[in-house]
Amino acid sequence: NNKPLMILFVTKVCPWCKKLENQTLTKKIVNEAIHAGFVPLVLDKESDTFPKELDPPVVPTIHFVQPDSTEPYDTIYGYKNKKDFLELLHAVKAKG
């Protein structure tokens, strides 16, 4: 559908990853905004396979990648609450 990928990198033992997923990404308004502008994908940094250039230095990390690229055009690091995440998501969408 020609939308950018929103790739969330997590690990099973990361408490901030779980907090981001449970307290931010599962909120209806956030989930709707994500699906309206992006194709979401969750990858485990320790067990999933992905291009080397996407390997994040920390988790949680969200890379935004255009469909015709392997390089991120924007990145969000760490936990964000609902309000901050929606603001960042809006700014990322404007760049893409």
Backbone as a chain_set.jsonl record, in Angstrom:
{"seq": "NNKPLMILFVTKVCPWCKKLENQTLTKKIVNEAIHAGFVPLVLDKESDTFPKELDPPVVPTIHFVQPDSTEPYDTIYGYKNKKDFLELLHAVKAKG", "coords": {"N": [[0.806, -1.201, 0.0], [2.152, 1.112, -0.246], [2.956, 2.721, 1.928], [5.182, 4.125, 4.383], [7.359, 1.989, 6.33], [7.034, 1.36, 9.798], [9.163, 0.461, 12.021], [9.46, -1.199, 14.949], [11.835, -1.885, 17.297], [12.465, -4.212, 19.779], [13.2, -6.006, 22.854], [12.813, -9.074, 24.651], [13.277, -8.772, 27.378], [13.233, -6.09, 27.988], [12.078, -3.528, 29.949], [11.182, -0.935, 29.272], [10.403, -1.233, 26.659], [8.149, -2.871, 26.89], [6.545, -1.134, 28.373], [6.215, 0.973, 26.507], [4.807, -0.427, 24.49], [2.499, -1.319, 25.939], [1.429, 0.988, 27.265], [1.374, 3.062, 25.473], [1.383, 2.443, 22.593], [-0.835, 0.756, 22.369], [-3.013, 2.344, 22.8], [-6.049, 3.573, 21.512], [-6.21, 5.943, 19.859], [-3.524, 6.343, 19.192], [-2.862, 3.921, 17.934], [-4.612, 4.03, 15.727], [-3.559, 6.284, 14.392], [-1.026, 5.348, 13.727], [-1.623, 3.176, 11.967], [-2.916, 4.58, 9.964], [-0.938, 6.011, 8.642], [1.332, 4.428, 8.328], [3.019, 1.229, 7.923], [3.058, -0.952, 10.402], [5.609, -2.777, 12.148], [6.945, -5.116, 14.324], [9.99, -6.018, 15.694], [12.163, -8.338, 17.248], [15.127, -7.468, 18.595], [17.09, -9.251, 19.366], [16.469, -11.756, 18.283], [15.228, -11.721, 15.756], [15.677, -11.419, 12.172], [17.17, -8.831, 10.286], [18.067, -6.019, 8.16], [21.453, -4.961, 8.434], [21.971, -2.192, 8.565], [19.834, -1.219, 9.949], [20.134, -1.9, 12.572], [19.546, -1.143, 15.847], [21.007, 1.022, 18.376], [19.992, 1.035, 20.934], [17.112, -0.165, 22.778], [13.7, 0.579, 23.485], [13.542, 1.211, 19.978], [12.368, 3.002, 17.212], [12.323, 2.823, 13.829], [11.693, 4.607, 10.844], [10.994, 3.809, 7.595], [11.117, 4.244, 4.148], [9.2, 2.599, 1.53], [10.831, 1.913, -0.664], [13.429, 1.735, 0.247], [16.229, 0.897, 2.418], [17.258, 2.341, 4.37], [16.683, 4.233, 7.304], [14.548, 7.112, 7.448], [13.845, 8.572, 9.545], [13.985, 8.403, 13.148], [12.913, 7.226, 16.318], [13.863, 7.159, 19.639], [13.661, 5.252, 22.625], [11.228, 5.227, 25.357], [8.07, 6.802, 24.993], [5.38, 8.837, 26.076], [1.798, 8.851, 25.419], [0.939, 11.412, 24.435], [3.383, 12.712, 23.699], [4.345, 10.816, 21.86], [2.395, 10.894, 19.813], [2.804, 13.517, 18.879], [5.446, 13.326, 17.895], [5.036, 11.347, 15.961], [3.372, 12.69, 14.17], [5.166, 14.653, 13.266], [7.084, 13.021, 12.026], [5.523, 11.88, 10.008], [5.048, 14.136, 8.457], [7.582, 14.565, 7.411], [7.953, 12.35, 5.795]], "CA": [[0.0, 0.0, 0.0], [3.071, 2.219, -0.471], [3.186, 3.513, 3.134], [6.463, 3.827, 5.031], [7.38, 1.04, 7.439], [7.352, 1.817, 11.137], [9.755, -0.746, 12.594], [9.734, -1.093, 16.375], [12.779, -2.872, 17.799], [12.294, -4.492, 21.203], [13.719, -7.283, 23.345], [11.877, -9.685, 25.595], [13.569, -8.383, 28.756], [13.28, -4.636, 28.092], [10.881, -2.997, 30.594], [10.715, 0.253, 28.559], [9.719, -1.727, 25.46], [6.82, -3.308, 27.328], [5.803, 0.063, 28.756], [5.838, 1.636, 25.262], [3.761, -1.217, 23.845], [1.277, -1.403, 26.746], [0.867, 2.262, 27.714], [1.322, 4.056, 24.398], [1.011, 1.928, 21.273], [-2.148, 0.104, 22.385], [-4.081, 3.343, 22.903], [-6.793, 3.604, 20.252], [-5.842, 7.094, 19.028], [-2.167, 6.105, 18.701], [-2.946, 2.798, 17.003], [-5.246, 4.518, 14.496], [-2.607, 7.175, 13.712], [0.026, 4.493, 13.166], [-2.143, 2.432, 10.813], [-3.312, 5.517, 8.906], [0.194, 6.54, 7.895], [2.493, 3.548, 8.287], [2.856, -0.209, 8.066], [3.821, -1.255, 11.611], [6.307, -4.051, 12.233], [7.685, -5.249, 15.576], [11.079, -6.987, 15.573], [12.99, -8.578, 18.427], [16.52, -7.175, 18.235], [17.955, -10.389, 19.68], [16.155, -13.019, 17.613], [14.741, -11.553, 14.386], [16.646, -11.046, 11.143], [16.866, -7.547, 9.672], [19.271, -5.436, 7.559], [22.458, -4.446, 9.375], [21.883, -0.735, 8.715], [18.723, -0.896, 10.842], [20.441, -2.375, 13.921], [19.486, 0.002, 16.759], [21.954, 0.997, 19.49], [19.218, 0.831, 22.166], [15.696, -0.486, 22.602], [13.005, 0.511, 22.207], [13.862, 2.122, 18.886], [11.449, 2.925, 16.078], [12.834, 3.368, 12.57], [10.725, 4.843, 9.781], [11.697, 3.476, 6.365], [10.294, 4.304, 2.932], [9.073, 1.272, 0.906], [11.881, 1.66, -1.651], [14.72, 1.988, 0.886], [16.58, 0.138, 3.619], [17.795, 3.334, 5.308], [15.644, 5.009, 7.981], [14.531, 8.557, 7.224], [13.662, 9.165, 10.871], [14.088, 7.416, 14.223], [12.505, 7.616, 17.669], [14.52, 6.32, 20.63], [13.157, 5.199, 23.987], [9.81, 5.294, 25.705], [7.362, 8.084, 24.88], [3.978, 8.73, 26.471], [0.855, 8.99, 24.303], [0.968, 12.775, 23.886], [4.672, 12.929, 23.025], [4.454, 9.923, 20.715], [1.553, 11.418, 18.739], [3.482, 14.689, 18.321], [6.574, 12.831, 17.111], [4.488, 10.63, 14.812], [2.912, 13.728, 13.248], [6.356, 15.253, 12.664], [7.67, 12.014, 11.131], [4.651, 11.761, 8.844], [5.267, 15.325, 7.636], [8.863, 14.392, 6.713], [7.88, 11.231, 4.843]], "C": [[0.851, 1.268, 0.0], [3.219, 3.181, 0.715], [4.571, 3.188, 3.676], [6.294, 2.751, 6.107], [7.683, 1.778, 8.732], [7.846, 0.582, 11.874], [10.137, -0.489, 14.043], [10.66, -2.233, 16.777], [12.636, -2.98, 19.307], [13.152, -5.704, 21.57], [12.73, -7.792, 24.38], [12.072, -9.189, 27.03], [13.572, -6.875, 28.99], [11.992, -4.091, 28.733], [10.307, -1.772, 29.873], [9.994, -0.12, 27.276], [8.284, -2.134, 25.808], [5.954, -2.113, 27.703], [5.337, 0.825, 27.511], [4.696, 0.888, 24.577], [2.438, -1.138, 24.612], [0.632, -0.062, 27.071], [0.749, 3.307, 26.609], [0.748, 3.468, 23.12], [-0.363, 1.261, 21.239], [-3.308, 1.083, 22.557], [-4.732, 3.516, 21.535], [-6.349, 4.744, 19.331], [-4.442, 6.916, 18.423], [-2.18, 5.012, 17.644], [-3.565, 3.23, 15.672], [-4.295, 5.424, 13.7], [-1.485, 6.374, 13.058], [-0.473, 3.827, 11.891], [-2.584, 3.347, 9.665], [-2.125, 5.933, 8.044], [1.352, 5.593, 7.661], [2.064, 2.077, 8.278], [3.699, -0.606, 9.277], [4.416, -2.666, 11.579], [7.085, -4.052, 13.535], [8.724, -6.345, 15.387], [11.819, -7.099, 16.895], [14.453, -8.428, 18.012], [17.429, -8.383, 18.42], [17.668, -11.631, 18.86], [15.666, -12.886, 16.173], [15.875, -11.139, 13.448], [16.205, -9.743, 10.487], [18.161, -6.985, 9.079], [20.178, -4.787, 8.602], [22.325, -2.943, 9.605], [20.717, -0.296, 9.607], [19.001, -1.26, 12.3], [20.481, -1.2, 14.896], [20.495, -0.118, 17.897], [21.274, 0.711, 20.835], [17.818, 0.364, 21.79], [14.92, 0.175, 23.721], [13.5, 1.587, 21.236], [12.835, 1.915, 17.794], [12.112, 3.604, 14.889], [11.671, 3.531, 11.6], [11.467, 4.719, 8.462], [10.722, 3.54, 5.19], [10.273, 2.922, 2.259], [10.213, 0.927, -0.055], [13.286, 1.817, -1.076], [14.975, 0.985, 2.004], [17.154, 1.056, 4.687], [16.646, 4.088, 5.986], [15.724, 6.489, 7.594], [14.232, 9.3, 8.518], [13.675, 8.043, 11.903], [13.608, 8.034, 15.525], [13.159, 6.63, 18.629], [13.789, 6.391, 21.96], [11.654, 5.285, 24.119], [9.283, 6.706, 25.504], [5.931, 7.862, 25.362], [3.087, 9.023, 25.257], [0.947, 10.361, 23.642], [2.249, 13.02, 23.094], [4.8, 12.066, 21.774], [3.618, 10.439, 19.549], [2.18, 12.648, 18.082], [4.648, 14.273, 17.43], [6.099, 12.132, 15.857], [4.004, 11.612, 13.743], [4.108, 14.369, 12.531], [7.028, 14.289, 11.68], [6.836, 11.897, 9.858], [4.841, 12.956, 7.897], [6.577, 15.228, 6.834], [8.761, 13.382, 5.569], [7.126, 11.574, 3.63]], "O": [[0.338, 2.366, 0.218], [3.574, 4.343, 0.518], [5.08, 2.09, 3.451], [5.23, 2.62, 6.712], [8.491, 2.707, 8.756], [7.047, -0.25, 12.304], [11.013, 0.324, 14.336], [10.318, -3.404, 16.619], [12.678, -1.98, 20.023], [13.75, -6.342, 20.704], [11.918, -7.035, 24.913], [11.123, -9.189, 27.814], [13.884, -6.429, 30.095], [10.924, -4.181, 28.127], [9.091, -1.581, 29.856], [9.08, 0.584, 26.847], [7.336, -1.782, 25.107], [4.765, -2.082, 27.388], [4.193, 1.276, 27.458], [3.726, 1.503, 24.135], [1.383, -0.918, 24.016], [-0.594, 0.024, 27.147], [0.09, 4.33, 26.794], [-0.269, 3.947, 22.619], [-0.991, 1.205, 20.182], [-4.469, 0.682, 22.469], [-4.042, 3.594, 20.519], [-6.135, 4.522, 18.14], [-4.206, 7.296, 17.276], [-1.577, 5.161, 16.582], [-3.089, 2.833, 14.609], [-4.237, 5.336, 12.473], [-1.05, 6.697, 11.953], [0.181, 3.904, 10.851], [-2.616, 2.916, 8.512], [-2.283, 6.182, 6.849], [2.26, 5.9, 6.888], [0.92, 1.735, 8.581], [4.927, -0.6, 9.197], [3.815, -3.606, 11.06], [7.806, -3.098, 13.828], [8.398, -7.459, 14.974], [12.07, -6.103, 17.574], [14.948, -9.181, 17.174], [18.425, -8.526, 17.712], [18.538, -12.493, 18.744], [15.692, -13.871, 15.434], [16.888, -10.586, 13.875], [15.03, -9.561, 10.17], [19.246, -7.428, 9.455], [19.704, -4.141, 9.537], [22.541, -2.469, 10.72], [20.628, 0.875, 9.976], [18.188, -0.959, 13.174], [21.359, -0.345, 14.787], [20.808, -1.224, 18.337], [21.909, 0.205, 21.76], [17.394, 0.48, 20.64], [15.45, 0.316, 24.822], [13.827, 2.707, 21.627], [12.471, 0.781, 17.484], [12.423, 4.795, 14.928], [10.774, 2.69, 11.546], [12.447, 5.426, 8.224], [9.637, 2.96, 5.238], [11.226, 2.156, 2.402], [10.522, -0.251, -0.236], [14.24, 2.014, -1.83], [14.058, 0.312, 2.475], [17.498, 0.607, 5.78], [15.725, 4.537, 5.303], [16.81, 7.047, 7.433], [14.354, 10.523, 8.577], [13.411, 6.884, 11.581], [13.859, 9.207, 15.803], [13.032, 5.416, 18.464], [13.349, 7.462, 22.376], [10.919, 5.398, 23.139], [9.965, 7.685, 25.809], [5.337, 6.819, 25.089], [3.582, 9.401, 24.196], [1.026, 10.455, 22.417], [2.202, 13.48, 21.953], [5.303, 12.524, 20.748], [4.081, 10.423, 18.409], [2.098, 12.807, 16.864], [4.817, 14.808, 16.335], [6.695, 12.301, 14.793], [4.206, 11.386, 12.55], [4.057, 14.598, 11.322], [7.487, 14.708, 10.617], [7.383, 11.822, 8.758], [4.799, 12.796, 6.677], [6.669, 15.744, 5.72], [9.392, 13.535, 4.523], [6.978, 10.738, 2.739]]}, "num_chains": 1, "name": "protein.A"}
